[in-house]
mmCIF file of C-alpha atoms in Angstrom:
data_model
loop_
_atom_site.group_PDB
_atom_site.id
_atom_site.type_symbol
_atom_site.label_atom_id
_atom_site.label_comp_id
_atom_site.label_asym_id
_atom_site.label_seq_id
_atom_site.Cartn_x
_atom_site.Cartn_y
_atom_site.Cartn_z
ATOM 1 C CA MET A 1 -33.188 8.597 -2.601
ATOM 2 C CA PHE A 2 -29.552 8.969 -2.554
ATOM 3 C CA ALA A 3 -27.418 10.765 1.166
ATOM 4 C CA LEU A 4 -24.146 12.193 0.846
ATOM 5 C CA VAL A 5 -21.700 11.851 3.895
ATOM 6 C CA ASP A 6 -19.355 14.968 4.362
ATOM 7 C CA CYS A 7 -17.039 14.380 6.854
ATOM 8 C CA ASN A 8 -16.902 17.885 8.883
ATOM 9 C CA ASN A 9 -13.190 19.609 7.597
ATOM 10 C CA PHE A 10 -12.320 16.095 7.271
ATOM 11 C CA TYR A 11 -8.360 16.978 8.424
ATOM 12 C CA VAL A 12 -8.662 19.519 11.061
ATOM 13 C CA SER A 13 -11.411 17.222 12.360
ATOM 14 C CA CYS A 14 -8.243 14.724 11.892
ATOM 15 C CA GLU A 15 -5.990 16.066 14.094
ATOM 16 C CA ARG A 16 -8.824 17.353 17.112
ATOM 17 C CA VAL A 17 -8.863 13.237 17.510
ATOM 18 C CA PHE A 18 -6.190 13.189 19.297
ATOM 19 C CA ASN A 19 -5.622 16.268 20.357
ATOM 20 C CA PRO A 20 -8.601 17.673 22.166
ATOM 21 C CA LYS A 21 -7.398 20.597 23.828
ATOM 22 C CA LEU A 22 -7.691 21.885 19.615
ATOM 23 C CA GLN A 23 -11.875 21.630 19.704
ATOM 24 C CA GLY A 24 -12.716 24.956 19.744
ATOM 25 C CA ARG A 25 -9.512 26.460 18.876
ATOM 26 C CA PRO A 26 -8.930 27.462 15.203
ATOM 27 C CA VAL A 27 -6.531 25.120 13.030
ATOM 28 C CA VAL A 28 -5.045 24.608 9.616
ATOM 29 C CA VAL A 29 -3.270 22.030 7.527
ATOM 30 C CA LEU A 30 -0.987 22.634 4.693
ATOM 31 C CA SER A 31 0.193 21.558 1.515
ATOM 32 C CA ASN A 32 2.941 20.074 0.988
ATOM 33 C CA ASN A 33 6.141 21.397 2.416
ATOM 34 C CA ASP A 34 4.428 24.005 4.509
ATOM 35 C CA GLY A 35 3.059 25.868 1.487
ATOM 36 C CA CYS A 36 -0.945 26.843 1.345
ATOM 37 C CA VAL A 37 -3.540 26.027 3.602
ATOM 38 C CA VAL A 38 -6.098 23.159 2.629
ATOM 39 C CA ALA A 39 -7.844 22.147 5.055
ATOM 40 C CA ARG A 40 -9.662 25.059 7.821
ATOM 41 C CA SER A 41 -11.803 24.389 10.882
ATOM 42 C CA GLN A 42 -14.544 26.856 11.519
ATOM 43 C CA GLU A 43 -13.097 29.189 13.988
ATOM 44 C CA VAL A 44 -10.433 29.424 10.864
ATOM 45 C CA LYS A 45 -13.350 30.164 7.778
ATOM 46 C CA ALA A 46 -14.455 32.667 10.185
ATOM 47 C CA LEU A 47 -11.767 35.007 9.796
ATOM 48 C CA GLY A 48 -11.968 35.025 6.615
ATOM 49 C CA VAL A 49 -9.145 32.806 5.469
ATOM 50 C CA PRO A 50 -9.533 31.470 1.665
ATOM 51 C CA MET A 51 -9.075 28.136 1.122
ATOM 52 C CA GLY A 52 -5.761 27.540 -0.890
ATOM 53 C CA ILE A 53 -3.696 31.158 0.532
ATOM 54 C CA PRO A 54 -0.264 30.674 0.791
ATOM 55 C CA PHE A 55 0.449 30.288 4.433
ATOM 56 C CA PHE A 56 3.299 33.603 4.272
ATOM 57 C CA LYS A 57 0.700 35.151 3.534
ATOM 58 C CA ILE A 58 -1.732 34.887 6.833
ATOM 59 C CA LYS A 59 1.602 34.865 9.134
ATOM 60 C CA ASP A 60 0.327 37.680 11.136
ATOM 61 C CA LEU A 61 -2.964 36.790 11.115
ATOM 62 C CA VAL A 62 -1.707 33.309 12.856
ATOM 63 C CA ALA A 63 0.483 34.758 15.367
ATOM 64 C CA VAL A 64 -2.560 37.097 16.397
ATOM 65 C CA HIS A 65 -5.173 34.948 16.494
ATOM 66 C CA HIS A 66 -2.996 31.246 17.858
ATOM 67 C CA ILE A 67 -4.879 30.075 15.061
ATOM 68 C CA GLN A 68 -2.381 26.297 15.887
ATOM 69 C CA VAL A 69 -0.953 25.423 12.490
ATOM 70 C CA PHE A 70 0.492 21.158 11.288
ATOM 71 C CA SER A 71 2.105 20.018 7.971
ATOM 72 C CA SER A 72 -0.820 17.490 6.052
ATOM 73 C CA ASN A 73 -0.323 14.416 7.620
ATOM 74 C CA TYR A 74 -1.164 11.809 4.770
ATOM 75 C CA ALA A 75 -0.742 8.692 6.564
ATOM 76 C CA LEU A 76 -2.939 9.833 9.985
ATOM 77 C CA TYR A 77 -6.173 10.977 7.362
ATOM 78 C CA GLY A 78 -6.230 7.930 4.562
ATOM 79 C CA ASP A 79 -6.013 5.956 7.787
ATOM 80 C CA MET A 80 -9.070 7.887 9.383
ATOM 81 C CA SER A 81 -11.134 8.183 6.703
ATOM 82 C CA ARG A 82 -10.797 4.056 5.938
ATOM 83 C CA ARG A 83 -12.814 3.475 9.688
ATOM 84 C CA VAL A 84 -15.274 6.100 8.493
ATOM 85 C CA MET A 85 -15.771 4.840 5.466
ATOM 86 C CA GLN A 86 -15.789 0.754 6.759
ATOM 87 C CA ILE A 87 -18.632 1.976 8.893
ATOM 88 C CA LEU A 88 -20.822 3.165 6.366
ATOM 89 C CA ALA A 89 -20.741 0.131 4.578
ATOM 90 C CA ASP A 90 -21.521 -1.597 7.345
ATOM 91 C CA LEU A 91 -24.466 0.859 8.047
ATOM 92 C CA CYS A 92 -25.092 1.108 3.955
ATOM 93 C CA PRO A 93 -23.501 -1.843 2.186
ATOM 94 C CA ASP A 94 -24.534 0.197 -1.058
ATOM 95 C CA LEU A 95 -21.910 2.951 -0.726
ATOM 96 C CA GLU A 96 -19.738 5.067 -3.610
ATOM 97 C CA VAL A 97 -16.990 6.518 -1.576
ATOM 98 C CA TYR A 98 -16.472 9.636 -3.620
ATOM 99 C CA SER A 99 -13.435 10.687 -2.140
ATOM 100 C CA ILE A 100 -11.002 10.887 1.022
ATOM 101 C CA ASP A 101 -13.825 12.422 3.557
ATOM 102 C CA GLU A 102 -17.149 11.807 0.672
ATOM 103 C CA ALA A 103 -19.165 9.283 -0.445
ATOM 104 C CA PHE A 104 -22.865 8.443 -1.627
ATOM 105 C CA LEU A 105 -25.286 5.835 0.323
ATOM 106 C CA ASP A 106 -28.518 4.586 -1.717
ATOM 107 C CA PHE A 107 -31.241 4.976 0.941
ATOM 108 C CA SER A 108 -33.645 3.299 -0.991
ATOM 109 C CA GLY A 109 -34.604 1.095 1.861
ATOM 110 C CA PHE A 110 -34.983 4.195 4.199
ATOM 111 C CA GLN A 111 -37.604 5.819 2.745
ATOM 112 C CA SER A 112 -39.644 5.249 6.268
ATOM 113 C CA GLN A 113 -36.918 6.755 8.181
ATOM 114 C CA LEU A 114 -34.584 8.875 5.722
ATOM 115 C CA LEU A 115 -34.066 11.330 9.288
ATOM 116 C CA GLU A 116 -33.778 8.973 11.659
ATOM 117 C CA HIS A 117 -31.396 6.028 10.093
ATOM 118 C CA GLY A 118 -28.947 9.846 8.732
ATOM 119 C CA GLN A 119 -29.308 10.739 12.256
ATOM 120 C CA VAL A 120 -28.170 7.263 13.444
ATOM 121 C CA ILE A 121 -24.674 7.201 10.468
ATOM 122 C CA ARG A 122 -24.237 10.583 12.359
ATOM 123 C CA GLN A 123 -24.517 9.656 15.487
ATOM 124 C CA THR A 124 -22.093 6.167 15.236
ATOM 125 C CA VAL A 125 -19.830 7.540 12.525
ATOM 126 C CA LEU A 126 -18.378 10.308 15.473
ATOM 127 C CA GLN A 127 -18.628 7.420 18.606
ATOM 128 C CA TRP A 128 -16.532 5.051 16.783
ATOM 129 C CA THR A 129 -13.963 7.730 14.845
ATOM 130 C CA GLY A 130 -14.383 10.882 16.491
ATOM 131 C CA ILE A 131 -15.142 12.585 12.817
ATOM 132 C CA PRO A 132 -17.933 14.453 13.041
ATOM 133 C CA VAL A 133 -20.183 14.314 9.218
ATOM 134 C CA SER A 134 -22.882 15.736 7.611
ATOM 135 C CA ILE A 135 -25.637 14.694 5.867
ATOM 136 C CA GLY A 136 -27.949 15.332 2.664
ATOM 137 C CA VAL A 137 -31.002 13.534 1.948
ATOM 138 C CA ALA A 138 -32.259 13.906 -1.568
ATOM 139 C CA SER A 139 -34.128 11.850 -4.730
ATOM 140 C CA THR A 140 -30.598 12.757 -7.060
ATOM 141 C CA LYS A 141 -27.117 12.915 -6.216
ATOM 142 C CA VAL A 142 -26.854 16.547 -7.542
ATOM 143 C CA LEU A 143 -30.218 17.109 -5.476
ATOM 144 C CA ALA A 144 -27.247 15.215 -2.308
ATOM 145 C CA LYS A 145 -25.069 17.746 -3.271
ATOM 146 C CA VAL A 146 -27.366 20.748 -2.349
ATOM 147 C CA ALA A 147 -28.594 19.069 1.172
ATOM 148 C CA ASN A 148 -25.630 18.173 2.633
ATOM 149 C CA ARG A 149 -24.801 21.346 2.133
ATOM 150 C CA ILE A 150 -27.781 22.869 4.265
ATOM 151 C CA ALA A 151 -27.226 19.685 6.504
ATOM 152 C CA LYS A 152 -23.528 21.406 7.645
ATOM 153 C CA GLN A 153 -24.957 24.856 8.576
ATOM 154 C CA GLN A 154 -27.905 23.068 10.373
ATOM 155 C CA ALA A 155 -28.524 20.085 12.656
ATOM 156 C CA GLY A 156 -26.314 18.047 10.519
ATOM 157 C CA VAL A 157 -28.550 15.222 8.868
ATOM 158 C CA LEU A 158 -31.255 17.523 6.275
ATOM 159 C CA VAL A 159 -33.442 15.317 4.331
ATOM 160 C CA LEU A 160 -34.619 17.816 1.059
ATOM 161 C CA ALA A 161 -38.178 17.427 0.300
ATOM 162 C CA PRO A 162 -39.777 18.154 -2.959
ATOM 163 C CA THR A 163 -41.640 21.361 -1.184
ATOM 164 C CA MET A 164 -37.903 22.856 -0.598
ATOM 165 C CA ILE A 165 -35.843 22.126 -3.180
ATOM 166 C CA GLY A 166 -37.816 25.419 -5.076
ATOM 167 C CA SER A 167 -36.422 27.752 -1.647
ATOM 168 C CA ALA A 168 -32.679 26.013 -2.035
ATOM 169 C CA LEU A 169 -32.041 26.140 -5.668
ATOM 170 C CA ASP A 170 -32.926 29.882 -5.374
ATOM 171 C CA CYS A 171 -30.063 31.096 -3.440
ATOM 172 C CA LEU A 172 -27.563 28.389 -4.958
ATOM 173 C CA ALA A 173 -25.269 30.130 -7.468
ATOM 174 C CA VAL A 174 -24.694 27.716 -10.373
ATOM 175 C CA GLU A 175 -20.318 27.683 -10.058
ATOM 176 C CA ASP A 176 -21.308 26.164 -6.220
ATOM 177 C CA ILE A 177 -23.578 22.992 -8.272
ATOM 178 C CA TRP A 178 -21.782 19.419 -7.833
ATOM 179 C CA GLY A 179 -19.847 18.743 -11.421
ATOM 180 C CA ILE A 180 -19.886 22.849 -12.896
ATOM 181 C CA SER A 181 -16.948 24.082 -13.481
ATOM 182 C CA THR A 182 -15.618 27.613 -13.071
ATOM 183 C CA ARG A 183 -15.824 27.917 -16.561
ATOM 184 C CA TRP A 184 -18.974 26.433 -17.104
ATOM 185 C CA GLY A 185 -20.449 29.057 -14.971
ATOM 186 C CA GLY A 186 -19.043 31.861 -16.738
ATOM 187 C CA ARG A 187 -20.042 30.558 -19.516
ATOM 188 C CA LEU A 188 -24.155 29.861 -17.589
ATOM 189 C CA ARG A 189 -23.626 33.576 -17.097
ATOM 190 C CA SER A 190 -23.163 34.999 -20.092
ATOM 191 C CA LEU A 191 -26.749 32.835 -20.802
ATOM 192 C CA ASN A 192 -28.470 34.644 -18.082
ATOM 193 C CA ILE A 193 -28.691 31.799 -15.589
ATOM 194 C CA THR A 194 -26.640 32.756 -12.892
ATOM 195 C CA THR A 195 -28.886 29.937 -9.834
ATOM 196 C CA ALA A 196 -29.615 26.671 -9.750
ATOM 197 C CA ALA A 197 -33.574 27.193 -10.057
ATOM 198 C CA GLU A 198 -33.142 29.200 -12.754
ATOM 199 C CA LEU A 199 -30.831 26.278 -14.576
ATOM 200 C CA ARG A 200 -33.146 24.027 -13.019
ATOM 201 C CA ASP A 201 -35.434 26.012 -14.914
ATOM 202 C CA ALA A 202 -33.409 25.868 -18.250
ATOM 203 C CA ASP A 203 -34.732 24.328 -21.545
ATOM 204 C CA LEU A 204 -32.674 20.714 -22.200
ATOM 205 C CA ALA A 205 -32.402 21.054 -26.547
ATOM 206 C CA MET A 206 -30.843 24.560 -24.988
ATOM 207 C CA ILE A 207 -28.333 23.082 -22.615
ATOM 208 C CA ARG A 208 -27.561 20.225 -24.619
ATOM 209 C CA GLN A 209 -27.236 22.248 -27.953
ATOM 210 C CA GLN A 210 -24.764 24.670 -25.479
ATOM 211 C CA PHE A 211 -22.713 22.698 -23.525
ATOM 212 C CA ASN A 212 -22.729 18.637 -23.676
ATOM 213 C CA VAL A 213 -25.158 15.194 -22.569
ATOM 214 C CA VAL A 214 -22.874 16.128 -18.816
ATOM 215 C CA MET A 215 -24.733 18.977 -18.694
ATOM 216 C CA GLU A 216 -27.483 18.171 -19.338
ATOM 217 C CA ARG A 217 -27.797 15.051 -16.757
ATOM 218 C CA ILE A 218 -27.194 17.673 -14.399
ATOM 219 C CA VAL A 219 -30.083 19.972 -14.842
ATOM 220 C CA ARG A 220 -32.092 16.276 -15.462
ATOM 221 C CA GLU A 221 -30.640 15.754 -12.015
ATOM 222 C CA LEU A 222 -32.028 19.362 -10.102
ATOM 223 C CA ARG A 223 -35.893 18.754 -11.799
ATOM 224 C CA GLY A 224 -35.253 15.356 -9.707
ATOM 225 C CA GLU A 225 -34.368 12.994 -12.047
ATOM 226 C CA SER A 226 -32.142 10.263 -10.757
ATOM 227 C CA CYS A 227 -29.593 9.966 -14.459
ATOM 228 C CA LEU A 228 -26.614 9.731 -11.787
ATOM 229 C CA PRO A 229 -26.561 5.693 -9.976
ATOM 230 C CA LEU A 230 -23.664 4.949 -7.772
ATOM 231 C CA GLU A 231 -20.868 3.607 -8.959
ATOM 232 C CA ALA A 232 -20.400 0.301 -6.935
ATOM 233 C CA ILE A 233 -17.453 -0.027 -8.598
ATOM 234 C CA SER A 234 -14.689 1.494 -9.442
ATOM 235 C CA SER A 235 -13.009 2.540 -12.787
ATOM 236 C CA PRO A 236 -10.008 0.199 -14.082
ATOM 237 C CA GLN A 237 -7.104 2.800 -13.344
ATOM 238 C CA GLN A 238 -5.419 4.551 -16.225
ATOM 239 C CA CYS A 239 -1.979 6.088 -15.102
ATOM 240 C CA LEU A 240 -0.394 6.094 -11.543
ATOM 241 C CA VAL A 241 2.057 9.533 -10.720
ATOM 242 C CA VAL A 242 3.926 10.174 -7.703
ATOM 243 C CA SER A 243 4.838 13.833 -7.779
ATOM 244 C CA ARG A 244 6.357 15.625 -5.024
ATOM 245 C CA SER A 245 7.339 19.845 -4.722
ATOM 246 C CA PHE A 246 11.061 19.627 -3.383
ATOM 247 C CA GLY A 247 12.563 21.169 0.279
ATOM 248 C CA GLN A 248 15.072 23.278 -0.975
ATOM 249 C CA PRO A 249 16.318 23.565 -4.714
ATOM 250 C CA VAL A 250 17.395 21.414 -6.893
ATOM 251 C CA THR A 251 20.252 21.913 -9.063
ATOM 252 C CA THR A 252 22.214 19.162 -9.469
ATOM 253 C CA LEU A 253 22.101 15.954 -11.366
ATOM 254 C CA SER A 254 22.877 14.144 -8.979
ATOM 255 C CA GLU A 255 20.125 15.125 -6.196
ATOM 256 C CA LEU A 256 17.780 15.232 -9.220
ATOM 257 C CA LYS A 257 18.646 12.152 -9.865
ATOM 258 C CA GLN A 258 18.214 10.625 -5.874
ATOM 259 C CA THR A 259 14.298 12.159 -6.307
ATOM 260 C CA VAL A 260 13.222 11.427 -9.444
ATOM 261 C CA ALA A 261 14.451 7.083 -7.491
ATOM 262 C CA THR A 262 12.580 7.573 -4.708
ATOM 263 C CA TYR A 263 9.348 8.820 -6.371
ATOM 264 C CA VAL A 264 9.310 5.958 -9.126
ATOM 265 C CA SER A 265 10.710 3.680 -5.976
ATOM 266 C CA ARG A 266 7.399 4.714 -4.246
ATOM 267 C CA ALA A 267 4.610 4.424 -7.413
ATOM 268 C CA ALA A 268 6.690 0.274 -8.008
ATOM 269 C CA GLU A 269 5.047 0.244 -4.299
ATOM 270 C CA LYS A 270 2.063 1.347 -4.953
ATOM 271 C CA LEU A 271 1.716 -0.183 -8.019
ATOM 272 C CA ARG A 272 2.268 -4.015 -6.286
ATOM 273 C CA ARG A 273 -0.010 -3.434 -3.530
ATOM 274 C CA ARG A 274 -2.620 -2.907 -6.143
ATOM 275 C CA GLY A 275 -1.303 -5.922 -8.365
ATOM 276 C CA LEU A 276 -0.811 -3.828 -11.055
ATOM 277 C CA THR A 277 2.622 -3.302 -14.010
ATOM 278 C CA ALA A 278 2.919 -0.504 -15.808
ATOM 279 C CA THR A 279 4.515 -0.682 -19.652
ATOM 280 C CA TYR A 280 4.758 3.096 -20.116
ATOM 281 C CA LEU A 281 7.363 5.053 -17.800
ATOM 282 C CA THR A 282 6.829 9.136 -18.150
ATOM 283 C CA VAL A 283 9.486 11.870 -15.731
ATOM 284 C CA PHE A 284 9.362 15.483 -15.610
ATOM 285 C CA ALA A 285 10.956 18.094 -13.605
ATOM 286 C CA ARG A 286 9.689 21.680 -12.496
ATOM 287 C CA THR A 287 10.889 25.165 -12.267
ATOM 288 C CA ASN A 288 9.958 27.875 -10.248
ATOM 289 C CA ARG A 289 7.007 28.873 -12.390
ATOM 290 C CA PHE A 290 6.929 32.570 -11.010
ATOM 291 C CA GLN A 291 10.202 33.217 -11.842
ATOM 292 C CA ASP A 292 11.799 33.705 -15.639
ATOM 293 C CA ASN A 293 12.281 30.870 -18.308
ATOM 294 C CA TYR A 294 10.023 29.190 -16.688
ATOM 295 C CA GLU A 295 10.994 25.286 -17.739
ATOM 296 C CA SER A 296 8.987 21.842 -17.574
ATOM 297 C CA PRO A 297 10.802 19.711 -18.901
ATOM 298 C CA SER A 298 9.977 15.445 -19.520
ATOM 299 C CA ALA A 299 11.097 12.676 -21.379
ATOM 300 C CA SER A 300 9.981 9.007 -21.926
ATOM 301 C CA LEU A 301 10.058 5.547 -22.674
ATOM 302 C CA SER A 302 8.995 2.417 -23.309
ATOM 303 C CA LEU A 303 9.025 -0.477 -20.992
ATOM 304 C CA LEU A 304 10.724 -4.086 -22.908
ATOM 305 C CA ARG A 305 8.418 -6.291 -20.139
ATOM 306 C CA ALA A 306 5.378 -5.139 -18.511
ATOM 307 C CA THR A 307 6.719 -4.893 -14.588
ATOM 308 C CA ASN A 308 6.345 -3.481 -11.130
ATOM 309 C CA HIS A 309 10.164 -4.596 -10.326
ATOM 310 C CA THR A 310 11.113 -1.300 -8.696
ATOM 311 C CA GLY A 311 15.087 -1.630 -9.167
ATOM 312 C CA MET A 312 13.352 -2.275 -13.061
ATOM 313 C CA LEU A 313 12.036 0.911 -13.256
ATOM 314 C CA ILE A 314 14.582 3.008 -11.460
ATOM 315 C CA GLY A 315 16.604 2.207 -13.931
ATOM 316 C CA GLY A 316 14.407 4.005 -16.916
ATOM 317 C CA ALA A 317 13.396 6.737 -14.467
ATOM 318 C CA LEU A 318 17.307 7.721 -13.758
ATOM 319 C CA ARG A 319 17.903 7.401 -18.152
ATOM 320 C CA CYS A 320 14.937 9.352 -18.413
ATOM 321 C CA ALA A 321 16.534 11.857 -15.349
ATOM 322 C CA GLU A 322 19.637 12.442 -17.255
ATOM 323 C CA ALA A 323 18.069 13.558 -20.867
ATOM 324 C CA ILE A 324 15.619 16.524 -18.728
ATOM 325 C CA TYR A 325 18.651 17.657 -16.853
ATOM 326 C CA GLN A 326 19.984 20.986 -18.004
ATOM 327 C CA THR A 327 22.965 22.540 -15.869
ATOM 328 C CA GLY A 328 22.453 25.555 -14.461
ATOM 329 C CA ARG A 329 18.927 24.662 -13.617
ATOM 330 C CA SER A 330 17.134 25.662 -9.868
ATOM 331 C CA TYR A 331 14.267 22.461 -10.411
ATOM 332 C CA ARG A 332 11.479 22.898 -8.198
ATOM 333 C CA LYS A 333 9.897 19.736 -8.403
ATOM 334 C CA ALA A 334 9.738 16.594 -10.013
ATOM 335 C CA GLY A 335 7.195 13.592 -10.352
ATOM 336 C CA VAL A 336 6.740 9.972 -11.909
ATOM 337 C CA MET A 337 3.778 9.454 -14.034
ATOM 338 C CA LEU A 338 3.753 5.505 -15.127
ATOM 339 C CA GLN A 339 0.987 4.618 -17.582
ATOM 340 C CA GLY A 340 0.048 1.153 -19.540
ATOM 341 C CA LEU A 341 -1.774 -0.319 -16.384
ATOM 342 C CA GLY A 342 -2.519 -3.568 -16.125
ATOM 343 C CA SER A 343 -2.917 -7.094 -14.142
ATOM 344 C CA GLU A 344 0.369 -8.519 -13.024
ATOM 345 C CA ARG A 345 -1.512 -11.766 -13.234
ATOM 346 C CA ALA A 346 -1.182 -11.341 -17.675
ATOM 347 C CA ILE A 347 2.277 -10.557 -18.062
ATOM 348 C CA GLN A 348 3.097 -11.329 -22.010
ATOM 349 C CA GLN A 349 6.080 -13.009 -21.617
ATOM 350 C CA THR A 350 8.801 -12.100 -24.282
ATOM 351 C CA LEU A 351 11.682 -13.514 -25.448
ATOM 352 C CA PHE A 352 14.032 -12.064 -23.939
ATOM 353 C CA ASP A 353 13.114 -13.406 -20.300
ATOM 354 C CA SER A 354 14.956 -14.830 -18.051
ATOM 355 C CA LEU A 355 14.718 -16.841 -13.798
ATOM 356 C CA ASP A 356 16.177 -13.620 -12.926
ATOM 357 C CA ASP A 357 12.737 -12.230 -13.017
ATOM 358 C CA GLU A 358 10.990 -15.167 -11.453
ATOM 359 C CA LYS A 359 13.093 -13.725 -8.811
ATOM 360 C CA GLY A 360 12.359 -10.634 -9.092
ATOM 361 C CA GLY A 361 9.373 -11.011 -7.994
ATOM 362 C CA ALA A 362 10.129 -12.827 -4.391
ATOM 363 C CA LEU A 363 12.938 -9.865 -3.663
ATOM 364 C CA MET A 364 10.048 -6.934 -4.213
ATOM 365 C CA ALA A 365 7.698 -9.433 -1.495
ATOM 366 C CA THR A 366 10.626 -9.228 0.586
ATOM 367 C CA LEU A 367 11.622 -5.402 -0.194
ATOM 368 C CA ASP A 368 8.227 -4.775 1.127
ATOM 369 C CA GLY A 369 8.082 -6.891 3.793
ATOM 370 C CA ILE A 370 10.719 -5.670 5.215
ATOM 371 C CA ASN A 371 9.333 -2.050 5.043
ATOM 372 C CA HIS A 372 6.353 -2.551 6.283
ATOM 373 C CA ARG A 373 7.373 -4.378 9.378
ATOM 374 C CA PHE A 374 10.414 -1.800 10.122
ATOM 375 C CA GLY A 375 9.503 1.513 8.533
ATOM 376 C CA ARG A 376 9.166 2.916 4.989
ATOM 377 C CA HIS A 377 12.347 3.030 3.729
ATOM 378 C CA THR A 378 14.275 0.608 5.981
ATOM 379 C CA LEU A 379 15.741 -1.052 2.657
ATOM 380 C CA ARG A 380 16.202 1.155 -0.421
ATOM 381 C CA TYR A 381 18.152 0.764 -3.509
ATOM 382 C CA ALA A 382 21.286 3.264 -2.976
ATOM 383 C CA ALA A 383 19.808 5.031 -5.833
ATOM 384 C CA MET A 384 17.553 7.043 -3.617
ATOM 385 C CA GLY A 385 20.249 7.720 -1.286
ATOM 386 C CA LEU A 386 20.875 8.727 1.784
ATOM 387 C CA GLU A 387 20.320 12.313 3.906
ATOM 388 C CA GLN A 388 17.873 13.784 1.233
ATOM 389 C CA PRO A 389 18.318 17.184 1.537
ATOM 390 C CA TRP A 390 15.652 17.776 -1.363
ATOM 391 C CA ALA A 391 12.871 16.449 0.727
ATOM 392 C CA ILE A 392 9.490 18.402 1.881
ATOM 393 C CA ARG A 393 8.903 19.972 4.626
ATOM 394 C CA CYS A 394 6.719 19.028 7.288
ATOM 395 C CA CYS A 395 8.070 20.617 10.208
ATOM 396 C CA GLN A 396 4.752 21.332 12.126
ATOM 397 C CA ARG A 397 3.406 17.506 10.942
ATOM 398 C CA SER A 398 1.509 15.719 14.249
ATOM 399 C CA PRO A 399 2.210 11.387 14.547
ATOM 400 C CA GLN A 400 0.644 9.026 12.602
ATOM 401 C CA TYR A 401 -0.866 7.571 15.663
ATOM 402 C CA THR A 402 -2.816 4.862 13.945
ATOM 403 C CA THR A 403 -1.021 3.212 11.583
ATOM 404 C CA GLN A 404 2.898 3.163 13.353
ATOM 405 C CA TRP A 405 3.152 1.719 16.859
ATOM 406 C CA SER A 406 6.075 3.776 18.325
ATOM 407 C CA SER A 407 3.138 7.038 17.535
ATOM 408 C CA LEU A 408 0.923 5.375 19.537
ATOM 409 C CA LEU A 409 -0.445 8.071 22.058
ATOM 410 C CA THR A 410 -0.208 8.419 25.643
ATOM 411 C CA ILE A 411 -2.247 8.475 28.310
ATOM 412 C CA ASN A 412 -1.473 9.858 32.045
ATOM 413 C CA ALA A 413 -4.322 8.610 33.770
ATOM 414 C CA SER A 414 -2.705 9.083 37.249
#
C-alpha cells in the first residue's frame, strides 16, 4: 500500500504559519520578478483565478477582494519542506520525496490501521510545523494520487478501497491522471478514451502500440497492479541550471557579465554543497519572447579539469557571455548550465595541475563559511558587481523566518 502526502497550497500555507492573520483570507504567491501566480489559497481558487496567470491581469480583482500578495520566498519554503519531510521520515521510514510538497510513503506495514496512521501523520505534521496536508492511500502510486485528489475535498485522509475505485475513476479526466500530459490526453481523446475508467479498461496491446511502456504502466497501476516502486535512492544528477529573469532589461555587456558571474557563482555553491564538480559549461541569454526578433543565443565550452571553483567557472562563463552578446539587444533573462557532473573525490588530474589548484579548495571552503555565517554574497567576486540594478523584483517577500537570525519572528507577550 502507498500513501501520498501532499501539503495543501504549500507556499500559501508557509506564509500563514508565521502570519496567522492570513487564515481565511485570500492569498496568492507570485513567481520570480512578481510575474505570475504560482500559489493560491482556497479563497482565491474560489474566485476563479487560474494557476500561472500574469499578475497584472488580476490587479483589479486583488483590489476588490483585498487579496494578500507575496513574492516567492524559496528559502522559507525549502526549509519548511525539509521539516515536513523529516517528520514523515520519522513516522514512516520508507519514503520517496517526490517534490518540495509531496512524498510517497510505503504503508505496507500498516495494513490494519491505514486510516488511523494517516490521521496520526496529518495531525503530527500540522501540530509540529503548522502545514496542513492531505493523504491519499491506495494499492498503487497512481491510485494514491487519485485518492489524494479526493482527500483534499473531504476529511484530509482517504483510503481508496477497491469498492470506491470505479466511481473515482469514472469522474476523472485522462489529463488529470498522474503522468499523463496534455499532449497525451489529446491523443487519448482521439482514441475515444476520455476518463480514467476508460483508460483502465483499454486494451493493453493497443496502448503499448500507440504510446509506450510508460503509458502501459499507468494503465496497470489504474487496475491495481503496482508497477512503480518507491524510489528511495535518487538518480545521480546530470546537470545543474541557474537562471533568472531580470528585474529590468539588460542592454550592456558589463551588466550581462555581472548576471552571468552571479548565476555561475550560485551554481558553484550548489556544486560544492553536493560534493560535485563540472566539466562542461553553457551560458545562455534571452530577449523578450513577446516581441519581434526574439533571440536565445548560447555558448558552451569544455573545462580542462573538473572543478567547482567559483573563480575558474566565472572565467569560462565570462568568455561565453562575450561570445553571445550583441550590441543593441535588450536581454530579459540569462542562465548558466553545468554538465558533466561527477564526484569531487574522483577528479582526474592533469599535467597542468599546480599547487594553487590544491589551495583553491581551501579558498572555496573559506568563502562558503563566511557567506554561510554572515549572509549570501557577503564575500563575492568583483565580477558580480555591487549594485546589481537588474536583480529580480521581490517587493512583497516575507522574512526568511527560519533561516536568518535577523528575521526571527518577534512576539509581543504583553
